[in-house]
Short mmCIF file of C-alpha atoms and ligand atoms in Angstrom, two decimals:
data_model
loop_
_atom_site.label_atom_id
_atom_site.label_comp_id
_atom_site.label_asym_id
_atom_site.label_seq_id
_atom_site.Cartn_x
_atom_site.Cartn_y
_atom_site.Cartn_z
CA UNK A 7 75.78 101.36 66.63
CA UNK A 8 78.76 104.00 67.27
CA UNK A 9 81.91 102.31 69.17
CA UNK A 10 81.92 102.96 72.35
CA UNK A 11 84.58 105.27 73.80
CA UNK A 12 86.81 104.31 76.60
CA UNK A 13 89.42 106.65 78.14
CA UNK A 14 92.31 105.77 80.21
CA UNK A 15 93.62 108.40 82.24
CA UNK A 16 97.31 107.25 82.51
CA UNK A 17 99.57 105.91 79.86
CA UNK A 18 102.06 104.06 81.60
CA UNK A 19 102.77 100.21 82.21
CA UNK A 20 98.93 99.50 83.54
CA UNK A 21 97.10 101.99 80.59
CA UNK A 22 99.60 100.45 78.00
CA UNK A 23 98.06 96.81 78.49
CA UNK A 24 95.06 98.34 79.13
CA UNK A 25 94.82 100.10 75.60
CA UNK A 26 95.85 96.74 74.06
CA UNK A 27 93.06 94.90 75.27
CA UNK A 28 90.54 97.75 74.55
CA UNK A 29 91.56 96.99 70.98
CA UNK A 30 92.14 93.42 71.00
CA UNK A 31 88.71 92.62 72.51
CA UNK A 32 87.33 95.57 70.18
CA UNK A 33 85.53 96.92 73.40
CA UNK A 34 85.80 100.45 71.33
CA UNK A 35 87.85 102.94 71.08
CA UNK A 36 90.43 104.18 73.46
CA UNK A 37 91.96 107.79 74.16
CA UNK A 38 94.83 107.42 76.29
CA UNK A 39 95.41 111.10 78.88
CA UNK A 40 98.94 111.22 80.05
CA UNK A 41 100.66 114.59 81.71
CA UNK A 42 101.81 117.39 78.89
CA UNK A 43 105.22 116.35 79.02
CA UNK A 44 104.86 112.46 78.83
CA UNK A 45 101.52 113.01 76.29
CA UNK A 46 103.92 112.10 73.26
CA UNK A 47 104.90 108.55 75.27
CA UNK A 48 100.68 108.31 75.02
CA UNK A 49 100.33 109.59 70.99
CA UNK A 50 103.54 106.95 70.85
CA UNK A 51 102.21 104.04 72.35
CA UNK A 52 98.86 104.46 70.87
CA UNK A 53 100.39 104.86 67.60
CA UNK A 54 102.56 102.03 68.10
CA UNK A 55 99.07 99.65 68.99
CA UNK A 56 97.53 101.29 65.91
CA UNK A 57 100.12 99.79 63.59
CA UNK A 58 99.54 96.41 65.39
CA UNK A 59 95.35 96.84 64.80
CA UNK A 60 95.99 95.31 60.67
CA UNK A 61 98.40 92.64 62.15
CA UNK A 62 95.61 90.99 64.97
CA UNK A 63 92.85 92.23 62.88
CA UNK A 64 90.68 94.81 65.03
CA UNK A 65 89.10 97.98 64.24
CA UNK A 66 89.36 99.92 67.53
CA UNK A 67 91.33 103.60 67.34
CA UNK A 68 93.35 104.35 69.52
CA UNK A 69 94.98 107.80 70.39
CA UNK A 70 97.04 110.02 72.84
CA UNK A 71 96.70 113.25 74.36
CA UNK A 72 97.31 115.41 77.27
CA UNK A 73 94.02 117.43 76.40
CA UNK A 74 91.14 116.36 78.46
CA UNK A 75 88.85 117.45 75.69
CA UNK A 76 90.04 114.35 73.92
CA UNK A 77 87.69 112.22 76.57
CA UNK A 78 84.36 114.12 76.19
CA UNK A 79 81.64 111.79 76.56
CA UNK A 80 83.28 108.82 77.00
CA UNK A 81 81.50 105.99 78.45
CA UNK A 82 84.14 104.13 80.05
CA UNK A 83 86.71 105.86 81.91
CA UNK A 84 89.54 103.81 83.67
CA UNK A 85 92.14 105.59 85.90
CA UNK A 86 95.76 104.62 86.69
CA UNK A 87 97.08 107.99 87.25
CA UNK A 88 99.55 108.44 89.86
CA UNK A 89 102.72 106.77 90.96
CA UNK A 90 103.14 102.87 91.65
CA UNK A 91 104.86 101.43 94.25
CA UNK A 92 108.88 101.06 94.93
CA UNK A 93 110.34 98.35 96.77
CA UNK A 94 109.89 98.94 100.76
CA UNK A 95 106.94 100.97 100.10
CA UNK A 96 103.61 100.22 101.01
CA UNK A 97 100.16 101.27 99.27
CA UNK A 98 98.99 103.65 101.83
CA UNK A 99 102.89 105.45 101.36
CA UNK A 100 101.51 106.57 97.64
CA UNK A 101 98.39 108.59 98.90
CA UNK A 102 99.71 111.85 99.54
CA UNK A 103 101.07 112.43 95.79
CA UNK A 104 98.42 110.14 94.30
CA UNK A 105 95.62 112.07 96.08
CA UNK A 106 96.55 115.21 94.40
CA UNK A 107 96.81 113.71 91.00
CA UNK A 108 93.26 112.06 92.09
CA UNK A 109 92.03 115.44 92.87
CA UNK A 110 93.01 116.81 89.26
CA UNK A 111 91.82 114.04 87.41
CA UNK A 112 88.30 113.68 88.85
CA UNK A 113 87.61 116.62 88.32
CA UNK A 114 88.34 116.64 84.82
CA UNK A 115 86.37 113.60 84.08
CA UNK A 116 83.18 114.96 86.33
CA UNK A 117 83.62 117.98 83.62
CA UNK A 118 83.68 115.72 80.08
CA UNK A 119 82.37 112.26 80.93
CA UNK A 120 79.52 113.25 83.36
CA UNK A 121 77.99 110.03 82.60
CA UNK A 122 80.57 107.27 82.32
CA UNK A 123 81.03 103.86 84.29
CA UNK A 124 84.58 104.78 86.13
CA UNK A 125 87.20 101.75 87.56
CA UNK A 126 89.83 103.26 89.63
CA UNK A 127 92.64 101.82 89.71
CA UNK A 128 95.65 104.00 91.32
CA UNK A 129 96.37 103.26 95.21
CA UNK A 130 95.87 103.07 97.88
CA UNK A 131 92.80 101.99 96.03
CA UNK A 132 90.27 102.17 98.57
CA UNK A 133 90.77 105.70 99.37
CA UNK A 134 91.43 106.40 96.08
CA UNK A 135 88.22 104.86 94.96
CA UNK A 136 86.61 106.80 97.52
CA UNK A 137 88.14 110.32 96.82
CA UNK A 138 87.19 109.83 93.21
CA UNK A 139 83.28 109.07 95.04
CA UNK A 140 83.53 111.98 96.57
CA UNK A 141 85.19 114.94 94.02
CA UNK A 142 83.09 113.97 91.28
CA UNK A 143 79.79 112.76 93.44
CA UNK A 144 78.93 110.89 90.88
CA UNK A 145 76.40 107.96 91.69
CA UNK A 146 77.83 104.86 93.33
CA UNK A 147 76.86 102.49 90.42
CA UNK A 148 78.98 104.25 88.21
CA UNK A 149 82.26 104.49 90.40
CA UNK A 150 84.25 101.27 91.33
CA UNK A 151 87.62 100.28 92.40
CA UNK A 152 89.79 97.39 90.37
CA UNK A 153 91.70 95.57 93.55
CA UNK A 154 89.24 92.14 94.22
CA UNK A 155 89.52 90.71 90.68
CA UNK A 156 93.01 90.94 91.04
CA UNK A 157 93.45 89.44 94.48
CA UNK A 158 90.92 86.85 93.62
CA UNK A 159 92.92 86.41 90.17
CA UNK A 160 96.22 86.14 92.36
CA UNK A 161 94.59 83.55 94.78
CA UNK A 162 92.91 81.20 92.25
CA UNK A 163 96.19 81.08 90.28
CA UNK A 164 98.35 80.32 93.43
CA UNK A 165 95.61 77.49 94.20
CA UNK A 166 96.20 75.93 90.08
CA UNK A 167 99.44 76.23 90.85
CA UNK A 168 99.61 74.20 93.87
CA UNK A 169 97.08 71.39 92.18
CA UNK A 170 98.04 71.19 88.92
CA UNK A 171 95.04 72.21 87.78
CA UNK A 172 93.50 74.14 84.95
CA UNK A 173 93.27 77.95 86.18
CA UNK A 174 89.84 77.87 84.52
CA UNK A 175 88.15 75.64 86.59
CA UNK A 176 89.23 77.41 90.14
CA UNK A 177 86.61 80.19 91.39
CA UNK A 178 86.81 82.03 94.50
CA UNK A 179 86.38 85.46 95.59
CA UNK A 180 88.23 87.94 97.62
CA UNK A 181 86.75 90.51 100.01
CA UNK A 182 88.44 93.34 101.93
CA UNK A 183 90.72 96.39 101.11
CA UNK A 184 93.06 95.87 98.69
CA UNK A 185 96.17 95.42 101.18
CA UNK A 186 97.67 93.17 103.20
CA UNK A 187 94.58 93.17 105.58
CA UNK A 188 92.44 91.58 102.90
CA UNK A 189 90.21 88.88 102.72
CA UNK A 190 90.23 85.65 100.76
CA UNK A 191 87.29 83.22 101.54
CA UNK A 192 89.16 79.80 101.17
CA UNK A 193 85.84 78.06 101.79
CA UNK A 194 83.98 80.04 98.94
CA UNK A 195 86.93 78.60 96.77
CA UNK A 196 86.01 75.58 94.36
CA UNK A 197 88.25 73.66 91.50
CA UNK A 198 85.77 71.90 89.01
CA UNK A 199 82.82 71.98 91.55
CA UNK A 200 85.33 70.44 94.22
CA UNK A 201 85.62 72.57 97.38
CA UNK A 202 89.42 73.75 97.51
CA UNK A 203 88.89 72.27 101.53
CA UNK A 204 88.66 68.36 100.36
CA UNK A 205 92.10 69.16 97.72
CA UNK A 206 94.35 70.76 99.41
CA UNK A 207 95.12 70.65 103.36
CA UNK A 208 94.77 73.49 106.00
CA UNK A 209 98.34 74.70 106.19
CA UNK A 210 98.43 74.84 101.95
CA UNK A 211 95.39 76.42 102.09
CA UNK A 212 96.94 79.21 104.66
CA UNK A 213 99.77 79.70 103.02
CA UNK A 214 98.14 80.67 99.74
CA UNK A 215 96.19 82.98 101.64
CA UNK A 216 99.39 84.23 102.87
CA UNK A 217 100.89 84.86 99.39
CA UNK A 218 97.63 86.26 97.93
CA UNK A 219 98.25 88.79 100.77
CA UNK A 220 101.19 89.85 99.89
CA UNK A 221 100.96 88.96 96.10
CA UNK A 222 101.15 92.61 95.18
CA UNK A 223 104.72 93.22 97.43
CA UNK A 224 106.23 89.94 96.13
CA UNK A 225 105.69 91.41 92.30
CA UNK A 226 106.71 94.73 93.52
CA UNK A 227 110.38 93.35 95.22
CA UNK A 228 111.08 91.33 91.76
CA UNK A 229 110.49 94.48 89.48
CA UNK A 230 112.31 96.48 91.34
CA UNK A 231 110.99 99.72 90.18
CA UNK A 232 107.07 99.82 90.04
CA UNK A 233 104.36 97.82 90.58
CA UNK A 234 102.44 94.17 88.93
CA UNK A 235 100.38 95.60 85.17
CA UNK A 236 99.32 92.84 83.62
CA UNK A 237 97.30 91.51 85.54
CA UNK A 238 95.95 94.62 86.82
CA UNK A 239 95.44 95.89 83.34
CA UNK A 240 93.49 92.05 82.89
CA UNK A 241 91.39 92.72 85.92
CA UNK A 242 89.98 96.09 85.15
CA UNK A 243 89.16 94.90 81.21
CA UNK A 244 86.94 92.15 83.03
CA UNK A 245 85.04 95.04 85.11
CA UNK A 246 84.48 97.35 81.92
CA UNK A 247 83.34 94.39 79.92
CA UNK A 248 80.60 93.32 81.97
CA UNK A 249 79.80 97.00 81.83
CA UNK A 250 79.64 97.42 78.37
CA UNK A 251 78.53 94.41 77.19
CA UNK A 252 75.58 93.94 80.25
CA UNK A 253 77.18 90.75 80.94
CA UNK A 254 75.85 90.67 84.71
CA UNK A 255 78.78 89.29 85.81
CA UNK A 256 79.85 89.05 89.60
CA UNK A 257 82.81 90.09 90.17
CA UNK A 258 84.58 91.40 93.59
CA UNK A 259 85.38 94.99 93.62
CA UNK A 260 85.51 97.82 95.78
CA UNK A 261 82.34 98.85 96.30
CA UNK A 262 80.51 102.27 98.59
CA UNK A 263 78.65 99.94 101.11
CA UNK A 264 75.61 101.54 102.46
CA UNK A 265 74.93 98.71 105.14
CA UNK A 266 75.72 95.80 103.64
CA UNK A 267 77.50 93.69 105.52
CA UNK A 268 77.30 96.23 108.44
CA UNK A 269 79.50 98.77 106.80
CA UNK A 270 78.16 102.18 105.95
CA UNK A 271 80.08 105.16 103.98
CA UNK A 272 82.92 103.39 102.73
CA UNK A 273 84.32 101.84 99.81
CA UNK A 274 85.81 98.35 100.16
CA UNK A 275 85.89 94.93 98.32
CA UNK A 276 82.72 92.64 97.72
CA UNK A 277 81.28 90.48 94.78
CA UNK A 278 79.34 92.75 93.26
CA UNK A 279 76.82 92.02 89.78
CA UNK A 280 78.00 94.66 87.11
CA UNK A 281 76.01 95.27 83.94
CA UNK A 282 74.87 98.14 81.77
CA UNK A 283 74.00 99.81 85.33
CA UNK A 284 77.97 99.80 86.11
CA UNK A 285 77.44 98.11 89.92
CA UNK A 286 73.80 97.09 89.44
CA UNK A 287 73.72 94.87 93.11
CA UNK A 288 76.56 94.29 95.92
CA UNK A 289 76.00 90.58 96.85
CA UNK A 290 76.03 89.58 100.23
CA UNK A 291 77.75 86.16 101.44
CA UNK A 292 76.55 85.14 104.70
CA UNK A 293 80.09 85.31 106.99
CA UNK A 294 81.24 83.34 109.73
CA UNK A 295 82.55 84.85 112.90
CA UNK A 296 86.02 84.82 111.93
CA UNK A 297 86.05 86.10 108.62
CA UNK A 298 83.82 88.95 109.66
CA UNK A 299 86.37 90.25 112.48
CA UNK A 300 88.85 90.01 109.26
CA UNK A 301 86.77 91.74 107.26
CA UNK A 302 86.63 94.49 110.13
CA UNK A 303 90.26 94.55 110.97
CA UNK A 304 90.86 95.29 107.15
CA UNK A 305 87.92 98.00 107.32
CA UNK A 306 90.21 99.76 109.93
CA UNK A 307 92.97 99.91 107.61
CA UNK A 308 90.58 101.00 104.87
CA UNK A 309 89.33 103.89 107.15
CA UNK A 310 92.70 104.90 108.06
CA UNK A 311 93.52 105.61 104.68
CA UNK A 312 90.33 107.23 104.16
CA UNK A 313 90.79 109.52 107.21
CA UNK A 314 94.25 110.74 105.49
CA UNK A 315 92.46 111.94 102.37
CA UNK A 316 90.12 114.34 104.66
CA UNK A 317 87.27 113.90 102.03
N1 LIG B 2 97.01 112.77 84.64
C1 LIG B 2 97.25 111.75 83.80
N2 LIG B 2 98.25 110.88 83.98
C2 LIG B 2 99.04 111.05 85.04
C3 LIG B 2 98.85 112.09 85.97
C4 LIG B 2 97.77 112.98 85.73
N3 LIG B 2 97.52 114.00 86.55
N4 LIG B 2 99.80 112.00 86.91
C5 LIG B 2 100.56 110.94 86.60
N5 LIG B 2 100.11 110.37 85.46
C6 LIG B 2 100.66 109.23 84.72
C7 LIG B 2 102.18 109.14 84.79
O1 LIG B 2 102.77 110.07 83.90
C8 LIG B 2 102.43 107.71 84.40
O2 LIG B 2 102.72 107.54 83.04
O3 LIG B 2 100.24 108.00 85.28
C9 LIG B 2 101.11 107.00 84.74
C10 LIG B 2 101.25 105.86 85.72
O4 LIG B 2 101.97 104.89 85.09
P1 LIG B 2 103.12 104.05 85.80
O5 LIG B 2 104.02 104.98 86.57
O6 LIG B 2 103.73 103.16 84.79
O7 LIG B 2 102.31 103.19 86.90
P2 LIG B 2 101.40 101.90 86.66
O8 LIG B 2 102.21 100.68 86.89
O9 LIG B 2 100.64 102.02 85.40
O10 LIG B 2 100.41 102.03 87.92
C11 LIG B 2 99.51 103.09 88.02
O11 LIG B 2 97.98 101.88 89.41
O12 LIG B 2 98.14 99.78 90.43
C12 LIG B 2 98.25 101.17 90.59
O13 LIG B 2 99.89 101.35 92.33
C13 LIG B 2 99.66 101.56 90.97
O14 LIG B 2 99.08 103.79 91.60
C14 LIG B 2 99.67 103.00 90.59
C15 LIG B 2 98.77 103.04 89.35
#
């Protein structure tokens, strides 16, 4: 069986990791597309990782260009194009400059990858998820937005960190726009099997909702010049796995919703099952009345993003 080809449009802190775990997890290999005059940082870094391959013992190559005939037929493509956040600024400040780069880029990849499984990644994600939906109109199984692994990722470690706990044994799941509007389902949350509501009490509970929230800012204020990539990078390897190896596993992502849970024509966070389909099912979790006004406040910031993107 060839290796599968993954590109990663974007080089910088997020497509760095995210070419490191390509190879380390041997998922195939990776062509990294960076701008003309930063595609030697992308030849660099790839290089760089290739030397590493002998050292943690993967065959995966890696390489950098600014050529988008470098991606052709690639079955993966992951995007992190575009600028990250700066102190003071919010998501939604990024979409003017990353919509153009958004523009660019999707239509490049609807030209050489007319077939790949695509995680979006640059923000304002939603409306960056749904721009990509839209340029390329490629099907919605095969477009999908990184932001609910994360969140969920940011929540369940807040929640070990608060017990004690193995970060393994804490599940939960995030819905929502990938903002401060979003979603976490506390009462979805369980550690070991334990609902997270018999561990911990209300006002712990609400204030790791609260910092899941605003996980994103928090990182963002301590860098001091861009925005979190690790984790990022971690959540978007999860998505393309399940793609590529049919793992069928349910994540929460951004998904288009065509109905489900009463939303129609936009793209927004939900557990969703991917597998060799790319977004084979969006699952839906039966919500009380509160968390479905939250999930409709943060819809309204989701569509005001969208609006601003006149797609
Ligand atoms: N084509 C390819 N790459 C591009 C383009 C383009 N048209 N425009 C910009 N880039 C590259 C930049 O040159 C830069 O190297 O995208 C890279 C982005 O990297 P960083 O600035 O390090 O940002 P990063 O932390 O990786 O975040 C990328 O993901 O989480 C979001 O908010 C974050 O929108 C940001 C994106």
């Amino acid at each position: 069986m060839a290796r599968k080809k993954i590109a990663l449009i974007g080089g910088g802190q997020i497509g760095g990791i995210l070419a490191l775990l390509v190879a380390q997890k041997e998922l195939g290999d990776a062509v990294v597309l960076e701008i003309p005059e930063k595609e030697g940082m992308a030849k660099g870094k790839t290089l760089d990782l290739m030397e590493s391959s002998p050292l943690l013992r993967v065959d995966s190559n890696l390489s950098g260009t600014s050529d988008y005939n470098d991606i052709k037929g690639s079955d993966v493509v992951i995007i992190t194009a575009g600028l990250p956040r700066k102190p003071g600024m919010t998501r939604e400040d990024l979409l003017e400059v990353n919509l153009k780069i958004m523009n660019n880029v999707a239509t490049n990849v609807k030209k050489q990858c007319p077939d790949a499984f695509c995680i979006i990644v640059t923000n304002p994600l939603d409306a960056m998820v749904y721009s990509f939906k839209k340029i390329t109109g490629f099907p919605k199984n095969r477009v999908v937005g990184m932001a609910g692994v994360l969140d969920t990722g940011r929540f369940n470690s807040f929640v070990a960190m608060e017990l004690g706990v193995s970060v393994v044994d804490v599940a939960a799941t995030v819905l929502g726009g990938h903002g401060p509007t979003m979603v976490p389902l506390p009462r979805t949350c369980t550690v070991g099997g334990v609902p997270l509501t018999e561990l911990l009490s209300q006002d712990k509970i609400d204030a790791i909702v609260q910092r899941t929230r605003q996980a994103g800012t928090e990182i963002v204020k301590l860098l001091g010049n861009g925005s979190a990539f690790f984790s990022p990078a971690v959540s978007a390897i999860e998505m393309a796995e399940s793609y590529l190896k049919d793992k069928k596993r349910i994540l929460p992502a951004a998904a288009l919703l065509e109905g489900e849970y009463g939303i129609n024509g936009y793209y927004i966070g939900v557990p969703v099952l991917i597998g060799a389909n790319g977004v084979e099912k969006v699952i839906e979790i039966k919500l009380s009345d509160d968390e479905k006004a939250a999930l409709m406040n943060s819809l309204e910031a989701v569509k005001k993003a969208v609006a601003e993107t006149k797609l």
